[in-house]
Short mmCIF file of C-alpha atoms in Angstrom, two decimals:
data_model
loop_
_atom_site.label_atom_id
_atom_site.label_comp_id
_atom_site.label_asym_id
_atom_site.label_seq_id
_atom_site.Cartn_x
_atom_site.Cartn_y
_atom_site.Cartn_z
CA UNK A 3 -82.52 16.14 26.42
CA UNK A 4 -85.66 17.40 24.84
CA UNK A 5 -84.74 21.03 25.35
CA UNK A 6 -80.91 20.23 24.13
CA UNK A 7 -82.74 18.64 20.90
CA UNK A 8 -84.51 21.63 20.46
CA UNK A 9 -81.96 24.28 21.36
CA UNK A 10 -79.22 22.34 18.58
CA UNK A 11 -82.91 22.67 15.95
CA UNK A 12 -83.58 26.26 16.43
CA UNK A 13 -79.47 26.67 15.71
CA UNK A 14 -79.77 24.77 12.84
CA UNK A 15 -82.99 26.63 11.50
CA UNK A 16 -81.21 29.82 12.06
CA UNK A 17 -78.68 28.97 9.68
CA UNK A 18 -81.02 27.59 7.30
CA UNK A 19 -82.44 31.29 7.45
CA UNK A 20 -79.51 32.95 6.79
CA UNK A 21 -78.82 30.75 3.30
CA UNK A 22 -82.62 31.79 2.61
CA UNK A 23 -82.39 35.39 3.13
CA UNK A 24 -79.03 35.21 0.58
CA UNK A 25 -80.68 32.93 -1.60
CA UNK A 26 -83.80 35.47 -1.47
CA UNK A 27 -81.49 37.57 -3.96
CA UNK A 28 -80.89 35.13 -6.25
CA UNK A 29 -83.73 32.48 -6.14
CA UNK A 30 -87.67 33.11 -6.14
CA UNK A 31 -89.06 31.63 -2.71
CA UNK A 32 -90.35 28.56 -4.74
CA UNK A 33 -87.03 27.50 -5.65
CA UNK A 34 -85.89 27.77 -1.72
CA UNK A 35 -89.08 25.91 -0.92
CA UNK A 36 -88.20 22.98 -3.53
CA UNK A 37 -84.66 22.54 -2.52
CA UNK A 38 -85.31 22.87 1.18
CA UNK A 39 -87.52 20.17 0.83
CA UNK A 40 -85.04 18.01 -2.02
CA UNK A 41 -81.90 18.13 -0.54
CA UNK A 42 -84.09 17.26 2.74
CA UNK A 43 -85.93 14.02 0.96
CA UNK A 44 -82.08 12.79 -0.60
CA UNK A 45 -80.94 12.75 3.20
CA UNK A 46 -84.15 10.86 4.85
CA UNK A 47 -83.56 8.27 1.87
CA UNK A 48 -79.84 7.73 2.82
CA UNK A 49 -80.73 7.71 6.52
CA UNK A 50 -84.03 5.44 6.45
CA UNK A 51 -81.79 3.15 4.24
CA UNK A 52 -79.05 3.16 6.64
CA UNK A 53 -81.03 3.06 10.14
CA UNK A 54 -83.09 0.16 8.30
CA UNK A 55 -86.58 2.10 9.08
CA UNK A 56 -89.38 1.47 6.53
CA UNK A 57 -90.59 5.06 4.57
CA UNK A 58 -94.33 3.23 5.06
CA UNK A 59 -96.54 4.45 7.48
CA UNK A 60 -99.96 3.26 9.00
CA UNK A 61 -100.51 6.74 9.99
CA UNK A 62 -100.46 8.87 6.47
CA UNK A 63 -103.50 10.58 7.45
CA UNK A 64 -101.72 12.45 10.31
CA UNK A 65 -98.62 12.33 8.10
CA UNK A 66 -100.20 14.26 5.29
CA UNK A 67 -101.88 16.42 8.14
CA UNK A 68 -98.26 17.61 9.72
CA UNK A 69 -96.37 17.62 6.45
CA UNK A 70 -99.16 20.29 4.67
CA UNK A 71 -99.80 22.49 7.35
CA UNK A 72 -95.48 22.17 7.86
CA UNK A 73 -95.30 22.84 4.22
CA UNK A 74 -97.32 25.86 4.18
CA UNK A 75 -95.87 27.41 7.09
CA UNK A 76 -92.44 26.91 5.86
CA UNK A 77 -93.51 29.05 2.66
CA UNK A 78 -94.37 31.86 4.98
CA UNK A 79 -91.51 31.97 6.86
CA UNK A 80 -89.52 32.19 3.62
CA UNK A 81 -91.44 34.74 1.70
CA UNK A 82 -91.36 36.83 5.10
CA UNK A 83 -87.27 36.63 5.68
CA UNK A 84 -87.15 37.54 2.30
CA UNK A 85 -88.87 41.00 2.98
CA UNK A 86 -87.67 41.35 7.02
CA UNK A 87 -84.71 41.82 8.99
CA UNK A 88 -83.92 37.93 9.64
CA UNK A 89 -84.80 38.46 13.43
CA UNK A 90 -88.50 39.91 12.99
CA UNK A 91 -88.86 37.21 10.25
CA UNK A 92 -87.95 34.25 13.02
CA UNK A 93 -89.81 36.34 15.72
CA UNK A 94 -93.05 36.13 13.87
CA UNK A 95 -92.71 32.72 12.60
CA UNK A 96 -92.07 31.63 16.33
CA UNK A 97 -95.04 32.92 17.85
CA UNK A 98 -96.18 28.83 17.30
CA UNK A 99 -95.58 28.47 20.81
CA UNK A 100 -98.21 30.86 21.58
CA UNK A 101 -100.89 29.33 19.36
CA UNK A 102 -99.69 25.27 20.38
CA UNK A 103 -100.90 26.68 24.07
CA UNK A 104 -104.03 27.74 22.72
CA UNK A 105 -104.79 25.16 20.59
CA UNK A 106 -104.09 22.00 22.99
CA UNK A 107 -106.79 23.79 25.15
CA UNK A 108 -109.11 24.24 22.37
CA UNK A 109 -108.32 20.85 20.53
CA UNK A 110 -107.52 18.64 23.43
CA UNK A 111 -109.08 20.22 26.21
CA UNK A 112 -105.46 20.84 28.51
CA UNK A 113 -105.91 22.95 31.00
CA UNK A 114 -104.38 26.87 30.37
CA UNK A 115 -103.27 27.41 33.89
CA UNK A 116 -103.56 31.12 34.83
CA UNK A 117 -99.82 31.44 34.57
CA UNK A 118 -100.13 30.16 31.33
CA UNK A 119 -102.53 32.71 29.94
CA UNK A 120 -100.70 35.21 31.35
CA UNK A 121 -97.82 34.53 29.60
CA UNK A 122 -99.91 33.86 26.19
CA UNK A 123 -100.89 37.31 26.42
CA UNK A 124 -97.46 38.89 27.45
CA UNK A 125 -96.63 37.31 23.92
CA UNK A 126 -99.39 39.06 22.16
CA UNK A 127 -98.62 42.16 23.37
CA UNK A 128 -95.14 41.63 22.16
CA UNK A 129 -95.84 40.80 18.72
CA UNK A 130 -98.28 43.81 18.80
CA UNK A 131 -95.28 46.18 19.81
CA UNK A 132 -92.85 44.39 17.60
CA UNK A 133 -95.33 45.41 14.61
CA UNK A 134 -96.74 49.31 15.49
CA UNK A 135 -93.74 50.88 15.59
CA UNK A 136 -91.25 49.25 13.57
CA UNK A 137 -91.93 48.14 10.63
CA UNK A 138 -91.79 50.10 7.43
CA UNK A 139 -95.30 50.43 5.01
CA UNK A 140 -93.60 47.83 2.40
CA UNK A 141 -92.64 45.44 5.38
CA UNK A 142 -96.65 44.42 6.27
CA UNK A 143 -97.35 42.18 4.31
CA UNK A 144 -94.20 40.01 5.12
CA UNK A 145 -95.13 40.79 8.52
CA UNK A 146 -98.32 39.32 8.39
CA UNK A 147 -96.96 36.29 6.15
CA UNK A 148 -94.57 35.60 8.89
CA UNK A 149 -97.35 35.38 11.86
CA UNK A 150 -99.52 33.31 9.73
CA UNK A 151 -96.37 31.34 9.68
CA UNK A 152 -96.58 30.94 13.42
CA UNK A 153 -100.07 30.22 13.31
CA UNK A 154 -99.84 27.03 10.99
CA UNK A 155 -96.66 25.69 12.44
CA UNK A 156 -98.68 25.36 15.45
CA UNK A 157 -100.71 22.83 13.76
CA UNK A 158 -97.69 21.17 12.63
CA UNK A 159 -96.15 21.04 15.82
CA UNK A 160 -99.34 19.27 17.22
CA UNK A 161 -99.24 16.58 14.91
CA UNK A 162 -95.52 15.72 15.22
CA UNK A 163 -96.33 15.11 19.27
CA UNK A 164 -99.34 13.02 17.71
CA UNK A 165 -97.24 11.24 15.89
CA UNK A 166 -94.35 10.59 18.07
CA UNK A 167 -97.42 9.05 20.71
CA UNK A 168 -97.81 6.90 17.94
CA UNK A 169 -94.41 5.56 17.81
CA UNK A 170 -93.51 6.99 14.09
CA UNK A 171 -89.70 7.07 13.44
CA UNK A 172 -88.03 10.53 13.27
CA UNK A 173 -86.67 9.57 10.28
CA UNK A 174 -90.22 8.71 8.46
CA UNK A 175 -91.89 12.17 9.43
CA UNK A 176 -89.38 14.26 8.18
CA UNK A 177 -89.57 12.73 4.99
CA UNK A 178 -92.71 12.65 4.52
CA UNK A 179 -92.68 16.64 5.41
CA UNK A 180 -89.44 16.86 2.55
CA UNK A 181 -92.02 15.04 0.14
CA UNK A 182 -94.88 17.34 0.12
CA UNK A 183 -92.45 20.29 -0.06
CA UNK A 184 -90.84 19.33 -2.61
CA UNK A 185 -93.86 19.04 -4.62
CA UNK A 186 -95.78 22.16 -3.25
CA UNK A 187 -92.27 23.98 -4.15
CA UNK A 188 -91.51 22.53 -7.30
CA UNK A 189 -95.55 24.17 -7.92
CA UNK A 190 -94.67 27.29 -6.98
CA UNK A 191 -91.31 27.58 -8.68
CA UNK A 192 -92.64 26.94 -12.16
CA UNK A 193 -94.95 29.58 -11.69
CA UNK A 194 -92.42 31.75 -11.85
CA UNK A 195 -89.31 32.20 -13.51
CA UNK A 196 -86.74 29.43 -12.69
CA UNK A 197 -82.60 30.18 -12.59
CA UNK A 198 -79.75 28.11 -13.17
CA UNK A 199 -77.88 28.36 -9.78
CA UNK A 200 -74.29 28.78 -10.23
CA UNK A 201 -71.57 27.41 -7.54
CA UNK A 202 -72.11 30.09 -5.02
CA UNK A 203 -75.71 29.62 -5.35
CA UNK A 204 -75.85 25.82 -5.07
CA UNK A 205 -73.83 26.27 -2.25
CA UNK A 206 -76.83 28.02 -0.48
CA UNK A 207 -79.20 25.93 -1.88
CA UNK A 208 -77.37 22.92 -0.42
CA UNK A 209 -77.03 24.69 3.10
CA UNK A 210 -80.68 25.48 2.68
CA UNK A 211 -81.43 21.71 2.23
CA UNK A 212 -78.81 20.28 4.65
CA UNK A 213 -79.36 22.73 7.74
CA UNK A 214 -82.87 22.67 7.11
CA UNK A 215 -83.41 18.78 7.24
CA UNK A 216 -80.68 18.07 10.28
CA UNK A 217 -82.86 20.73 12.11
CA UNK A 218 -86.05 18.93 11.11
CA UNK A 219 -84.69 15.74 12.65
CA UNK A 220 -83.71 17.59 16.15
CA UNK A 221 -86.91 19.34 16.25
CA UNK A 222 -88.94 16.26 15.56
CA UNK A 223 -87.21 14.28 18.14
CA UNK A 224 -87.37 17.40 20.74
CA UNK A 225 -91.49 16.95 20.17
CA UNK A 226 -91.08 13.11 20.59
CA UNK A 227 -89.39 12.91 23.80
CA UNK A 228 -90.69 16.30 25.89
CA UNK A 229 -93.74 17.96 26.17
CA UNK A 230 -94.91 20.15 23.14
CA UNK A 231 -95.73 23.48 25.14
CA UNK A 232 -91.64 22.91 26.59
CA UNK A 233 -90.25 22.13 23.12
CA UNK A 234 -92.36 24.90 21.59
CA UNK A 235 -90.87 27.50 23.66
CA UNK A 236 -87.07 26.50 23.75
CA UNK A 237 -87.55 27.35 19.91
CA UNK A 238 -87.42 30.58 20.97
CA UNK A 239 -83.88 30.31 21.02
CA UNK A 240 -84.18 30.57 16.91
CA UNK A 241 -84.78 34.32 17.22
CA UNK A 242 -81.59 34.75 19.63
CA UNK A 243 -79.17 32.98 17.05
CA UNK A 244 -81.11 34.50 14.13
CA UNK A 245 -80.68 37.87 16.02
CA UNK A 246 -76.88 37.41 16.00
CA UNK A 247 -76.53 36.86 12.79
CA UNK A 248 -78.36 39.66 11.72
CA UNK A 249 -76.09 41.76 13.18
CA UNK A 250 -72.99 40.14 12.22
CA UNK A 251 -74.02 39.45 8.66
CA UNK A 252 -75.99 42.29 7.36
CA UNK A 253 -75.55 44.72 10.01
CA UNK A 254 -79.09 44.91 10.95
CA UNK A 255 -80.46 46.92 13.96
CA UNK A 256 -83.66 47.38 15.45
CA UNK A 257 -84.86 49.67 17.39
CA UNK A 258 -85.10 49.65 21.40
CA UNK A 259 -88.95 48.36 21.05
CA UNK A 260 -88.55 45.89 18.48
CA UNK A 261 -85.73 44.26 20.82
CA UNK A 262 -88.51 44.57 24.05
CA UNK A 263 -91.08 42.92 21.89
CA UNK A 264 -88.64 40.13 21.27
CA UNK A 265 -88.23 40.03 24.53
CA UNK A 266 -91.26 39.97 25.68
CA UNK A 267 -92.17 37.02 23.17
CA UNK A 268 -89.40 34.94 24.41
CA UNK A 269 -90.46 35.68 27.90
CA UNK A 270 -93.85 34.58 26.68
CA UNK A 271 -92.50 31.09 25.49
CA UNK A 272 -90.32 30.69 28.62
CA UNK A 273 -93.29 31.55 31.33
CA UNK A 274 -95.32 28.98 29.51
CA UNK A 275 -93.37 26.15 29.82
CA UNK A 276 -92.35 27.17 33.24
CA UNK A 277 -96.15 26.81 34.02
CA UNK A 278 -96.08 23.59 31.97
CA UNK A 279 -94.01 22.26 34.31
CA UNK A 280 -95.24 22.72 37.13
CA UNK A 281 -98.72 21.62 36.14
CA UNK A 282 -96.95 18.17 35.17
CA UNK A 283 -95.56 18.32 38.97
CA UNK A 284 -98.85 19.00 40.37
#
């Protein structure tokens, strides 16, 4: 069930980045930021209210901790579908899996088997081929937004399994996340120059919001139930749906080594939670 939570998340996200990368024409990426993180905070209201689960938590600390870092990342990953084909934008951002290896090794002191590193580096080497050769001189610095987007979703990702050891609700982390990016959003949108969506665009404002926060929910509950490294890399499947809709959408192609690098990368995520596994069976 973990992996099915995850698998229906990374669907869902995938949508939410194809209402970003139309919005991207019509809204700044503060004003995506906002009303992902509105529409997201209306629908945690209606659902704490309904499921009868408090909004309080003893743990804000590590709430405020996953719902930053979550906040930031999600900026990154917007600002870089914006500027990249929707399937190097996911790519990138889903390198987390990558870094949430590292990072429980370096933060908790798990064990990297030798499987396990050798997969973390297959996935290095594929985000180093998906960059070289592909990517056009005004596409770097969405590129490099996009892995930094990676990077601090790790963090996030972390602190949702922290949190789900500590018994918080689904419901209660994601809208505390939908909270803080509201605000950081609502910052970043008044820096800039606001528009007044019209139909079309509140349409993908609202599927920006509502795919966004149903995706949250399945995610969160993925990291609840399984093991982080095996949630982490079943959200590979995000860069196979977002892939598809490239295609079918916008008619975007990549080349033959921008599709191996993807490959490689989910390869990456796949080999380490195979060695997951079997360290939990050992």
């Amino acid at each position: 069930m973990p992996a099915l939570w995850m698998i229906i998340a990374s669907f869902l996200f995938a949508c939410m980045g194809v209402c970003v990368k139309l919005g991207a024409a019509r809204f700044s990426t503060g004003e995506l930021v906002f009303y992902r993180g509105f529409i997201s905070l209306l629908m945690m209201l209606v659902a704490a209210r309904a499921a009868k689960v408090s909004l309080r938590t003893p743990h804000w600390r590590m709430q405020l901790s996953r719902s930053v870092s979550g906040s930031i990342a999600l900026m990154c990953y917007f600002f870089a579908i914006g500027l990249l084909p929707l399937a190097t934008a996911a790519t990138l951002s889903y390198t987390s899996p990558i870094f949430v290896a590292i990072l429980l090794m370096l933060l908790f002191g798990e064990r990297l088997r030798p499987s396990a590193a050798l997969a973390v580096l297959i996935g290095f080497a594929g985000v180093v081929v998906l960059l070289r050769p592909t990517l056009q001189p005004g596409q770097w610095l969405g590129a490099v937004v996009g892995l930094g987007a990676g990077l601090i979703a790790s963090l996030a990702y972390i602190s949702v399994r922290e949190l789900g050891k500590a018994g918080e609700p689904e419901v209660r982390t994601v809208f505390w996340f939908s909270a803080v990016t509201s605000v950081l959003g609502a910052g970043w949108a008044l820096a800039d120059e606001l528009h007044v969506p019209d139909g079309e665009g509140m349409a993908i404002l609202i599927g920006v919001g509502l795919f966004g926060g149903l995706a949250q929910l399945a995610m969160t509950r993925s990291y609840r139930l399984g093991k982080t490294v095996v949630s982490a890399a079943f959200s590979y499947s995000t860069v196979i749906f977002a892939s598809l809709f490239g295609m079918l959408i916008w008619d975007e192609t990549l080349p033959l080594s921008a599709w191996l690098a993807i490959g490689l990368i989910i390869a990456s995520g796949i080999a380490v939670s195979l060695a997951s596994r079997t360290r939990a069976s050992d």
